[in-house]
Coordinates of N, CA and C in Angstrom, one line a residue:
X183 N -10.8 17.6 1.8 CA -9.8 18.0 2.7 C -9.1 19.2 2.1
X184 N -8.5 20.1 3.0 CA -7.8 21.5 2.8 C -7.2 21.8 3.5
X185 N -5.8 22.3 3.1 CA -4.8 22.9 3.9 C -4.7 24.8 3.2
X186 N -4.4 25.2 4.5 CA -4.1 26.8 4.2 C -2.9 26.8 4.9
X187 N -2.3 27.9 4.2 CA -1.1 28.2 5.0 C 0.0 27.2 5.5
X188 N -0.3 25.9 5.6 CA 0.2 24.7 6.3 C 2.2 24.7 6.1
X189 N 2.4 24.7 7.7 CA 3.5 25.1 8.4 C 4.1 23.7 8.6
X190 N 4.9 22.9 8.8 CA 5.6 21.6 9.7 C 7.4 21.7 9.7
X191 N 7.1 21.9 10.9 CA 9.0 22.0 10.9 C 9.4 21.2 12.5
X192 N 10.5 21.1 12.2 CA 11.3 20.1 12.7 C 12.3 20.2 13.7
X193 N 12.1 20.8 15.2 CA 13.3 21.1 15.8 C 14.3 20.3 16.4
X194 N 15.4 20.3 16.2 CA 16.8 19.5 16.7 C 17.8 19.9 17.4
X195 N 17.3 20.4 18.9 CA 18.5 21.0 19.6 C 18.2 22.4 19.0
X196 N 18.8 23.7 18.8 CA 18.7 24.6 18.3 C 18.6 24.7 16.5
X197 N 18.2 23.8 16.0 CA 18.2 24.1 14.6 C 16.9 23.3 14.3
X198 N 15.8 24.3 13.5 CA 14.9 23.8 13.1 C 14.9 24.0 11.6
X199 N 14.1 22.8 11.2 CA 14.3 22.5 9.6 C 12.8 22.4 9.4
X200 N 12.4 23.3 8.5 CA 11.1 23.5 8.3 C 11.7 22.8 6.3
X201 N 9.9 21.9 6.8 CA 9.5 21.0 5.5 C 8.4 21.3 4.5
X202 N 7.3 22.2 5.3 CA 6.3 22.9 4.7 C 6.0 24.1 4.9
X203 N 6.4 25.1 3.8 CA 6.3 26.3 4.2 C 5.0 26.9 3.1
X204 N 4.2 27.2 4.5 CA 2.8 27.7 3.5 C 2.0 27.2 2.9
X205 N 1.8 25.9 2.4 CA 1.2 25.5 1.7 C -0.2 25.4 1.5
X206 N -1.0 25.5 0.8 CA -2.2 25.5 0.1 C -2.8 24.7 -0.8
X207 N -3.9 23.7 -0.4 CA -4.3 22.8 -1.1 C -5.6 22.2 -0.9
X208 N -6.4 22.0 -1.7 CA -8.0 21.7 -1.7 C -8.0 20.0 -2.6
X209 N -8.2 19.1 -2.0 CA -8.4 17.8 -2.4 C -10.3 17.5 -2.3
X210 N -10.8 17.6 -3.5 CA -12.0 16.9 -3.5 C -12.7 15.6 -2.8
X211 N -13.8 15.8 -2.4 CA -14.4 13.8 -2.4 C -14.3 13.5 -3.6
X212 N -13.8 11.9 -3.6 CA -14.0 11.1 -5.1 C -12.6 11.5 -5.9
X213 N -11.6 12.5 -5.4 CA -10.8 12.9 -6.4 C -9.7 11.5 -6.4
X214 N -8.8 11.4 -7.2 CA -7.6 10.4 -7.6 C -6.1 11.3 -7.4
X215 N -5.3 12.0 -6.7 CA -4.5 13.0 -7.2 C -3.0 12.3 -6.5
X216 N -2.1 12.2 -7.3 CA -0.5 12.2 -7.5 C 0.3 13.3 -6.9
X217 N 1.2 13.1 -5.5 CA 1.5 13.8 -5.0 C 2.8 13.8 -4.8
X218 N 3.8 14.1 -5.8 CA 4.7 13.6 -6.3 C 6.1 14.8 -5.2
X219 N 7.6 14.5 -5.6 CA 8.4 15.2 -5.5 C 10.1 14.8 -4.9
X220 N 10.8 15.0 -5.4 CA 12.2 14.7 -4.8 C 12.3 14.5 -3.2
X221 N 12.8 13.6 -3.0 CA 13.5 13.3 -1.4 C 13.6 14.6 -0.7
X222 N 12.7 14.8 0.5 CA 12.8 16.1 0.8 C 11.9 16.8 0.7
X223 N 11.1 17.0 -0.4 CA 10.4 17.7 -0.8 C 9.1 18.1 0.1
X224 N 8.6 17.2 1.0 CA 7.5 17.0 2.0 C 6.8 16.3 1.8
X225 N 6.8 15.4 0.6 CA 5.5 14.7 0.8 C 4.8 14.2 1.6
X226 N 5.9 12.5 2.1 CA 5.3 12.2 2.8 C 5.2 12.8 4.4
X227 N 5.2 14.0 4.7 CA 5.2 15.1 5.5 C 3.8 15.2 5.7
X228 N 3.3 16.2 4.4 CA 1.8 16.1 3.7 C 1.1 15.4 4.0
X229 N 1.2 13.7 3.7 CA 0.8 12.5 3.9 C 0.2 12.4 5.1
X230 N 1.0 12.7 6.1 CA 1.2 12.3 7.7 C -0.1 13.3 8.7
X231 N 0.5 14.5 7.8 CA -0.7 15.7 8.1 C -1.9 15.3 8.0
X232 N -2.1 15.1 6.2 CA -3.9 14.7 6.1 C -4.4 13.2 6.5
X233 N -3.4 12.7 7.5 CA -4.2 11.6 7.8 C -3.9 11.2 9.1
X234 N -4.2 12.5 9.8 CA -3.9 12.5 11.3 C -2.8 11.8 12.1
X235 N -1.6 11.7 11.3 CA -0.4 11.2 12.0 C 0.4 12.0 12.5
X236 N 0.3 13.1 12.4 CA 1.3 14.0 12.8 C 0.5 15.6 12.6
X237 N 0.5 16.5 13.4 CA 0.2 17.6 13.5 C 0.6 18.8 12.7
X238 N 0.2 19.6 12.5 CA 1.2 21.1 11.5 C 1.5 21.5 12.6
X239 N 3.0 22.4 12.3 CA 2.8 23.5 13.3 C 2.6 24.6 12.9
X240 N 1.8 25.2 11.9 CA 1.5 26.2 11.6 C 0.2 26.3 10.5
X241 N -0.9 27.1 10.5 CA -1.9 26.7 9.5 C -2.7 26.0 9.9
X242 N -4.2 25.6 8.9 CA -5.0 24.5 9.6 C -5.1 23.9 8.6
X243 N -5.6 22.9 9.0 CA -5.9 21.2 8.1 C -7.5 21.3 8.2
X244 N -8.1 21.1 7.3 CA -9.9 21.3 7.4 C -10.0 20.3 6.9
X245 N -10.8 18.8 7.8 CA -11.2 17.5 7.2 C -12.7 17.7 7.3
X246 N -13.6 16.9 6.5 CA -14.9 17.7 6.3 C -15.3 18.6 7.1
X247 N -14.8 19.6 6.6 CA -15.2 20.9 6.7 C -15.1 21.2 8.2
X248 N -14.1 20.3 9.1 CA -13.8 20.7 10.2 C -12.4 21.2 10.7
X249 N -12.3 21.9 11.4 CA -10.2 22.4 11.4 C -9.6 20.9 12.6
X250 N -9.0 20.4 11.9 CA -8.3 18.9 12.5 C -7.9 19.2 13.9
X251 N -7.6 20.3 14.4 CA -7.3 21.3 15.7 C -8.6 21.0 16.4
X252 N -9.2 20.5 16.5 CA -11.2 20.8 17.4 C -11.2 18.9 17.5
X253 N -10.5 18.5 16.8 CA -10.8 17.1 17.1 C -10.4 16.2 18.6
X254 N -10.4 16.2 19.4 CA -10.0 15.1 20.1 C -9.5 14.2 19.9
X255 N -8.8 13.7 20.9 CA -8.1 11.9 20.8 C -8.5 11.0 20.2
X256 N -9.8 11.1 21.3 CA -10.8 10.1 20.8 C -11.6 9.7 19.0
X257 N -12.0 11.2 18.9 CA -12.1 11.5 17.6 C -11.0 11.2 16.5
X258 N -9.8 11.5 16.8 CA -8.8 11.2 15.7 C -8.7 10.1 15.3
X259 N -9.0 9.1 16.4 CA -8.8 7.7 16.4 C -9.4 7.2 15.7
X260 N -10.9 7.7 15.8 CA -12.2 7.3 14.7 C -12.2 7.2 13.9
X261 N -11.3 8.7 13.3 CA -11.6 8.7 11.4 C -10.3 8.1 11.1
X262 N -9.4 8.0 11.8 CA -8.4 7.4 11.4 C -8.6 5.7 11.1
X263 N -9.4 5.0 11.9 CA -10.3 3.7 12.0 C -11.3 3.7 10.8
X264 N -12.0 4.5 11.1 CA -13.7 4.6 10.0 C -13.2 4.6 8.6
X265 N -12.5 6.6 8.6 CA -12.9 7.3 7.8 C -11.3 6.8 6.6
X266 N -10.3 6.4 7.0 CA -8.9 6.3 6.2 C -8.2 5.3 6.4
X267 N -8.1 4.8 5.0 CA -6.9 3.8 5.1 C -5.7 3.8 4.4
X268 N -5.1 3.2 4.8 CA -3.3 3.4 4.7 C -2.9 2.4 3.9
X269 N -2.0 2.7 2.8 CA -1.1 1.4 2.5 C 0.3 2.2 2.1
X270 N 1.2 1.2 2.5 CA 3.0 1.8 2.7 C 3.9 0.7 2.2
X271 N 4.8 1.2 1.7 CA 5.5 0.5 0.9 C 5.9 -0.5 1.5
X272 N 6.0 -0.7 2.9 CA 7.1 -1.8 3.3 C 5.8 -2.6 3.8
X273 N 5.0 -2.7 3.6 CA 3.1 -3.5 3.6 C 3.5 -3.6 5.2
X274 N 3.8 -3.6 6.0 CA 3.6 -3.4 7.8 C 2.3 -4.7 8.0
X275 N 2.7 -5.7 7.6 CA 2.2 -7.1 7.8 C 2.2 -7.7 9.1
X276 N 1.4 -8.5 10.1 CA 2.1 -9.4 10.7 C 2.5 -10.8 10.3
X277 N 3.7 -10.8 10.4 CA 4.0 -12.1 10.3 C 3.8 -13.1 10.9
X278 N 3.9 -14.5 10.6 CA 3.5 -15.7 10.9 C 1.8 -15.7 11.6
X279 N 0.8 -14.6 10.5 CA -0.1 -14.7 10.8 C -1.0 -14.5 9.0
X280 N -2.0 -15.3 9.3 CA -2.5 -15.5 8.1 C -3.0 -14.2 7.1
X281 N -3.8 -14.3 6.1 CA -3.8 -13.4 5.2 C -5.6 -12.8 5.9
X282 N -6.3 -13.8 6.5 CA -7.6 -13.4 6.6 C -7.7 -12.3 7.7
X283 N -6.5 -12.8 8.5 CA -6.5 -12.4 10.3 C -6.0 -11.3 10.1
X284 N -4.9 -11.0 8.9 CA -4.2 -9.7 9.0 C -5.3 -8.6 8.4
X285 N -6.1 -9.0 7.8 CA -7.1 -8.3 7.2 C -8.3 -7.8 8.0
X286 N -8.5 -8.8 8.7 CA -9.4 -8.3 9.9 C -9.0 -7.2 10.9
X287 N -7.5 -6.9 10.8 CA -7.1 -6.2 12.2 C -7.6 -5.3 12.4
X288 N -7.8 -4.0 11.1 CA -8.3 -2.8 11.8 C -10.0 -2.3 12.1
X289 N -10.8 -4.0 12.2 CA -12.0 -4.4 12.8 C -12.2 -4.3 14.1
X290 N -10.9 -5.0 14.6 CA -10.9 -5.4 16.2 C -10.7 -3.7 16.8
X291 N -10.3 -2.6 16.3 CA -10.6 -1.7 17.1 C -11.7 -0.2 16.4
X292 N -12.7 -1.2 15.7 CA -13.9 -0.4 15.1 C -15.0 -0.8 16.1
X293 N -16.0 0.0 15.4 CA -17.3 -0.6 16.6 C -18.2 -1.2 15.7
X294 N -17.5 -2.1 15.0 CA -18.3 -3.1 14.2 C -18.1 -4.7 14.5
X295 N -19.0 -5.2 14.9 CA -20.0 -6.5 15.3 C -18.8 -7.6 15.1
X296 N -18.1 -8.1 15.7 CA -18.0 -9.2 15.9 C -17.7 -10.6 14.7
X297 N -19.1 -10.7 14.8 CA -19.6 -11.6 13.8 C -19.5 -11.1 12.7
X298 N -19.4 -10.1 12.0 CA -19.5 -9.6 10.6 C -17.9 -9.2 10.3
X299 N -17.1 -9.7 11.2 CA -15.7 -9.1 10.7 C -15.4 -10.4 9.8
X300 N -15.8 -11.1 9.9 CA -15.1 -12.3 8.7 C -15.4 -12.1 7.7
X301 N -17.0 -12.0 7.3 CA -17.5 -11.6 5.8 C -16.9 -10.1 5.3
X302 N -16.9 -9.3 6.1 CA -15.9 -8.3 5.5 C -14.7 -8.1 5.0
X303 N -13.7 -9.4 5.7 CA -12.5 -9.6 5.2 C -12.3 -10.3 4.2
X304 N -13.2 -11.0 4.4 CA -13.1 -11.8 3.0 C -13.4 -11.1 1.4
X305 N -14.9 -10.3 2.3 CA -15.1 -9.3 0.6 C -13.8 -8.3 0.2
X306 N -13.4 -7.8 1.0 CA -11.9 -7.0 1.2 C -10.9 -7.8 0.3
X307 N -10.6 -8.8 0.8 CA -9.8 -10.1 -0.1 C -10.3 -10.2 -1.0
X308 N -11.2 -10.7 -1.8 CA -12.1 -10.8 -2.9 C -11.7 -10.0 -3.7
X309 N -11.8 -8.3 -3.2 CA -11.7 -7.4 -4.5 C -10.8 -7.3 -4.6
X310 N -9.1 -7.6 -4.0 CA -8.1 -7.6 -4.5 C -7.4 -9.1 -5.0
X311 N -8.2 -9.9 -5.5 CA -8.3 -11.1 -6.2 C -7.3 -12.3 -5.6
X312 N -7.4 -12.0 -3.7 CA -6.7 -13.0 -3.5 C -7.6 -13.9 -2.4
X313 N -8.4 -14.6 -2.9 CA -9.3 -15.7 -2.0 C -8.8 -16.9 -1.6
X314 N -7.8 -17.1 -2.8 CA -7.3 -18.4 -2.6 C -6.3 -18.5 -2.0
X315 N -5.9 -17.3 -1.3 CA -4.4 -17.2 0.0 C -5.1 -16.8 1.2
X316 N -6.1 -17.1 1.5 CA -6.9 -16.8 3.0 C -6.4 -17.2 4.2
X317 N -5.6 -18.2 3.8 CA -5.1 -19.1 4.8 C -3.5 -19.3 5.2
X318 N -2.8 -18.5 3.8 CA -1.1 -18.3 3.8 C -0.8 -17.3 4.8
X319 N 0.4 -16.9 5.0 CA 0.9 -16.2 5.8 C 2.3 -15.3 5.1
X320 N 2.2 -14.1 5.1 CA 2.6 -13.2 4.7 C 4.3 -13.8 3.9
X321 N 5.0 -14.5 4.4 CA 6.3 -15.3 4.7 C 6.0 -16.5 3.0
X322 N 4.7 -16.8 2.8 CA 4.2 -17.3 1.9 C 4.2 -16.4 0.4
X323 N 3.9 -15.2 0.5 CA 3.3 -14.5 -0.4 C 4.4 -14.1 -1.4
X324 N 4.3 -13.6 -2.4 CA 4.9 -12.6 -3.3 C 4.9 -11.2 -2.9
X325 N 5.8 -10.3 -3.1 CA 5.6 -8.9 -2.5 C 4.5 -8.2 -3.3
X326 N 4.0 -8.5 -4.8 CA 2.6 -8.2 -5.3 C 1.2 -8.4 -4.6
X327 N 1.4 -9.8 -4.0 CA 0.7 -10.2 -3.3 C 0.2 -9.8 -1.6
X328 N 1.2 -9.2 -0.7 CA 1.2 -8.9 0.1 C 1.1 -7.4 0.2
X329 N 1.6 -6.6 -1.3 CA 0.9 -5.2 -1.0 C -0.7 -5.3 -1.6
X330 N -1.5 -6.7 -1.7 CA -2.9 -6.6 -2.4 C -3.2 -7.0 -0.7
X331 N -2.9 -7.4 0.2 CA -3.1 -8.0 1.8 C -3.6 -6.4 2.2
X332 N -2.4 -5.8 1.7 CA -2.0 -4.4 2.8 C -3.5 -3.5 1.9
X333 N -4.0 -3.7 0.8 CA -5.0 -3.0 0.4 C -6.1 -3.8 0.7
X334 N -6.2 -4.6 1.0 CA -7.4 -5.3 1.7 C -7.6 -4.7 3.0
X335 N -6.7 -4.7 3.3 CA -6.5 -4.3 5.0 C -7.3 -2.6 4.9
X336 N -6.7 -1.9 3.9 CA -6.9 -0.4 4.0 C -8.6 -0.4 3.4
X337 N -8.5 -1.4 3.0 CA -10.1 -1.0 2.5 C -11.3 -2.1 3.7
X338 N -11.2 -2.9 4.3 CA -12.0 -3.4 5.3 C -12.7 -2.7 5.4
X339 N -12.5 -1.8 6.2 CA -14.0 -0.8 6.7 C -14.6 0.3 6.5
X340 N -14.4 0.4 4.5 CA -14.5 1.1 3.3 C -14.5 2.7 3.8
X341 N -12.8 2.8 4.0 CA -12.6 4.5 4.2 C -13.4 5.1 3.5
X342 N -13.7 6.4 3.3 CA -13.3 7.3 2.5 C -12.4 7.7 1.7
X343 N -11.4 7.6 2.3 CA -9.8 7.9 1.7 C -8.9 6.8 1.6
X344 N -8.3 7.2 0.5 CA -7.2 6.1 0.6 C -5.9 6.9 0.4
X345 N -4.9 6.4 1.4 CA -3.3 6.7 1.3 C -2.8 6.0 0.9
X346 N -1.9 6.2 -0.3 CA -1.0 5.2 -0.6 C 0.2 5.8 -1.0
X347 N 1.2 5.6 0.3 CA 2.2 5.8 0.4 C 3.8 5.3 -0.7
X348 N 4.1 5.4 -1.9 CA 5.1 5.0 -2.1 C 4.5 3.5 -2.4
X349 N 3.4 2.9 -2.6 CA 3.2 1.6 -2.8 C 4.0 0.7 -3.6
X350 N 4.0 0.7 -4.9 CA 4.6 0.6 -5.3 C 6.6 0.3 -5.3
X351 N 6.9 0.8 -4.1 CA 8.0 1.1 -3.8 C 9.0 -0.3 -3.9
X352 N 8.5 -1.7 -3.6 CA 9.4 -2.7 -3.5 C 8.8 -3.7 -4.4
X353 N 8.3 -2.8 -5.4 CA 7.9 -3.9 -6.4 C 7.8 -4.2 -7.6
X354 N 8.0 -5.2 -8.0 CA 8.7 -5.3 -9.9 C 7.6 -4.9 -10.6
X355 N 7.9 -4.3 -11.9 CA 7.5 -3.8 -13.0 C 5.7 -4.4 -13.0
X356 N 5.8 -6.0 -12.9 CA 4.8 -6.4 -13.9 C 3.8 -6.1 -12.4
X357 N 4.1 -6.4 -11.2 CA 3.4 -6.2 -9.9 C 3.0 -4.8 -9.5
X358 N 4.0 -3.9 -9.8 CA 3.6 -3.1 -9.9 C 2.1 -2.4 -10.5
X359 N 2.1 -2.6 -11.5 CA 1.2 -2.6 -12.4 C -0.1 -2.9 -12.5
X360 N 0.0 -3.9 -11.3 CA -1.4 -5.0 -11.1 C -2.0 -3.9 -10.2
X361 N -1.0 -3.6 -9.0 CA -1.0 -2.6 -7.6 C -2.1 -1.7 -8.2
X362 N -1.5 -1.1 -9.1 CA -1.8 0.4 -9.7 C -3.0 0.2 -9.7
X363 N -3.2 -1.0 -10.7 CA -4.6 -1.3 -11.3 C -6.0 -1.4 -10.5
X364 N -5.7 -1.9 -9.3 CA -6.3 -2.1 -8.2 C -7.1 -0.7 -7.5
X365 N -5.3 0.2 -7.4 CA -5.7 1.5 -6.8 C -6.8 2.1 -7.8
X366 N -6.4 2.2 -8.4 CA -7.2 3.1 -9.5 C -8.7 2.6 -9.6
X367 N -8.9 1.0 -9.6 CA -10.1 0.8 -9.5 C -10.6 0.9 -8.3
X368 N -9.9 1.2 -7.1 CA -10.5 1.9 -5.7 C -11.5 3.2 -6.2
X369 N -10.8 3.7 -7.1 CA -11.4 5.2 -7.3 C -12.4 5.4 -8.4
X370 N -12.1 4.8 -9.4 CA -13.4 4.8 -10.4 C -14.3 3.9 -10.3
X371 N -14.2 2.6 -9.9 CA -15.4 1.9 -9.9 C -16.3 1.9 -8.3
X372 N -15.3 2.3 -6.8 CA -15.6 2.6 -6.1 C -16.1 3.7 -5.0
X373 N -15.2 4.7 -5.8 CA -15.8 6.3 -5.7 C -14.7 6.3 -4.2
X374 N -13.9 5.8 -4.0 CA -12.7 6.3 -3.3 C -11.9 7.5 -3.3
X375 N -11.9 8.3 -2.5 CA -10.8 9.5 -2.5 C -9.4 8.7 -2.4
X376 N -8.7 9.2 -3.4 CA -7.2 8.4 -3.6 C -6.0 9.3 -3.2
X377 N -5.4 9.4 -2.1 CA -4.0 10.1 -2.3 C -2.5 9.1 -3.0
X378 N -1.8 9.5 -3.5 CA -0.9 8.7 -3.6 C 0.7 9.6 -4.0
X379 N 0.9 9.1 -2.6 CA 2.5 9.6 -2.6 C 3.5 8.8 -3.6
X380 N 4.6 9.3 -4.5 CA 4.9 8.7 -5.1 C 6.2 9.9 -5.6
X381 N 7.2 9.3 -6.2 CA 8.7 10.1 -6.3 C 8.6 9.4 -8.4
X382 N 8.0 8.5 -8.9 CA 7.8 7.8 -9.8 C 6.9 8.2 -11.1
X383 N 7.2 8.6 -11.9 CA 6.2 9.9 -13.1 C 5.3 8.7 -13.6
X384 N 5.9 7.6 -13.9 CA 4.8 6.5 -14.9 C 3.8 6.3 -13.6
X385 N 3.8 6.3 -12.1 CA 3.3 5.5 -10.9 C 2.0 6.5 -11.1
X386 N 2.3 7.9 -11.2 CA 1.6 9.3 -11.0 C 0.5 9.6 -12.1
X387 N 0.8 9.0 -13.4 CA 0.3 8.9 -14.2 C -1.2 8.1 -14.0
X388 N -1.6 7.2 -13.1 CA -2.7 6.4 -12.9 C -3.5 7.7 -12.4
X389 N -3.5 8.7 -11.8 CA -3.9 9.6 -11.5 C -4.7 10.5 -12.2
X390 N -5.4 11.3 -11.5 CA -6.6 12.1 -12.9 C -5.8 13.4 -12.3
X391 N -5.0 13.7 -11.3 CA -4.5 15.2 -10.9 C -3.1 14.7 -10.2
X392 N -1.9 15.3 -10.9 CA -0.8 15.0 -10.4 C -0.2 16.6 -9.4
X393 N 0.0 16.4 -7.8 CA 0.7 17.9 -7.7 C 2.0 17.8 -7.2
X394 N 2.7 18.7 -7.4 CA 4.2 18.4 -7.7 C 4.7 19.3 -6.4
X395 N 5.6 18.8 -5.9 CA 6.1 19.7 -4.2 C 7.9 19.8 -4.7
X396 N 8.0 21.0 -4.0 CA 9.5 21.3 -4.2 C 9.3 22.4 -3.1
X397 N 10.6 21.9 -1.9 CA 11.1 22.9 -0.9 C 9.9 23.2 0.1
X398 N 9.1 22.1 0.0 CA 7.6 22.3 0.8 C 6.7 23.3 0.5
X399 N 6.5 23.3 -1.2 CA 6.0 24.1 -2.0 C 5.2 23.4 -2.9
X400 N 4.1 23.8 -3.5 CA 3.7 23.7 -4.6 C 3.9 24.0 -5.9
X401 N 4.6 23.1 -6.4 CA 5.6 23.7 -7.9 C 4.2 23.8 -9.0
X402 N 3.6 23.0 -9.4 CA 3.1 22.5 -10.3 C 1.8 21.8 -10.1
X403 N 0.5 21.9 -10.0 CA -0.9 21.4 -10.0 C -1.7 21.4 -11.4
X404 N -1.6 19.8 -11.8 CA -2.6 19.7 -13.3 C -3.3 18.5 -13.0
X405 N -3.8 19.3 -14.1 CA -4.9 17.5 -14.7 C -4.6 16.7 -15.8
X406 N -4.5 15.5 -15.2 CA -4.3 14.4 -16.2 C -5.1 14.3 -17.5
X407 N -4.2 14.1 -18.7 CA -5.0 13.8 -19.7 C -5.1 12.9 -20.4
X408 N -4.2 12.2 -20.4 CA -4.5 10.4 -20.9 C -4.0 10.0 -19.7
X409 N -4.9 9.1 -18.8 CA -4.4 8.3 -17.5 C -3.9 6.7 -17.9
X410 N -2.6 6.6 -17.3 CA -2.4 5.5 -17.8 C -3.0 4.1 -17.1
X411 N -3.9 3.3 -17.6 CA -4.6 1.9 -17.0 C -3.8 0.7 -16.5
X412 N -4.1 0.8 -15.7 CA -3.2 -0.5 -14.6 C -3.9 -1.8 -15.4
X413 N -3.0 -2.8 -15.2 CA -3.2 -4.0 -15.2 C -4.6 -4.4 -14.6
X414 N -5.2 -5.5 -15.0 CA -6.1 -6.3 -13.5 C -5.1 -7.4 -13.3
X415 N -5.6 -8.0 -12.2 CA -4.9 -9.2 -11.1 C -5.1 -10.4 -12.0
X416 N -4.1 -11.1 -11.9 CA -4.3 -12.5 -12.3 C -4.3 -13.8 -11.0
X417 N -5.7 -14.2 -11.1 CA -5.8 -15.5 -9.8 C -4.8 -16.3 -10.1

């Protein structure tokens, strides 16, 4: 994915507040990259752009190698279904519904089989080491536990990409950690494209490429050189 020029602003009555001015950026398949920055800064702006939630108003967004502008409704829906999954800090659960069924959801509007949505959720559950809550309900869980639901969920119908919004955001040190551990094995053992929004230097660090935004800019683009290793999950 690639942005040029990339514009987003904000009008309110006669005052518009522009969030991304110009920006320029080339994200690889397979890459892991930290997209860090002060309140404000655009990220999750950024975020919203490369994963078809919100439009630029200025510049183009090129998702394989197509300008996101040529896509249709229809189309947007798709890759947003197929090709990318989401995880957000406040895990966007339903409640008083189980851990298998919440994991199934973004099945029911794929054009995948019916019958094969259960073994999927389950393997989904599996790799984030929670089998033995298949049957709890969100209201049950630990918040470590319910952002490994929300990465079940994002991984079901093995995007391409993964967004992870601020994950981390409502959760203690040692959970955190596990989270991380997870994402990051999205990307090396699974070959995952990883975005991850984050305001947190140690969170950014699991990353192989951290880029830094200020004033809807690009301050700062490197590569990680000791990545720091997440936790694994304890059953």
């Amino acid at each position: 994915m690639e942005v040029r020029n990339l514009e987003k602003s904000y009008q309110d009555e006669d005052v518009a507040t522009h969030v991304l001015n110009g920006l320029n950026l080339k994200i690889n398949k397979g890459e892991f990259a930290a997209i860090m920055g002060p309140s404000g800064s655009g990220k999750s702006t950024l975020l919203h752009i490369l994963g078809f939630l919100d439009p630029p108003t200025g510049g183009e967004y090129i998702f394989n190698d197509r300008n996101a502008s040529e896509y249709s409704e229809e189309e947007v829906a798709k890759v947003r279904n197929e090709k990318l999954g989401f995880v957000f800090q406040s895990f966007n659960l339903l409640p008083r519904t189980a851990v298998l069924e919440n994991v199934k959801l973004p099945l029911v509007y794929s054009s995948v089989k019916e019958e094969l949505w259960d073994g999927m959720a389950r393997k989904a559950i599996e790799s984030v080491g929670l089998s033995h809550r298949l049957d709890f309900e969100p209201s049950q869980l630990s918040g470590g536990e319910k952002q490994r639901v929300a990465i079940a969920r994002a991984l079901v119908n093995n995007p391409d990409v993964i967004f992870a919004d601020e994950p981390t955001g409502n959760l203690d040190s040692k959970s955190g950690e596990i989270v991380m551990g997870i994402i990051q094995k999205l990307h090396d053992e699974m070959g995952h494209t990883v975005i991850l929004i984050t305001h947190e230097a140690y969170t950014a660090e699991y990353a192989e490429r951290i880029i830094k935004l200020r004033d809807g800019r690009i301050e700062s683009d490197v590569k990680v050189g000791n990545r720091r290793i997440g936790e694994k999950f304890i059953k």
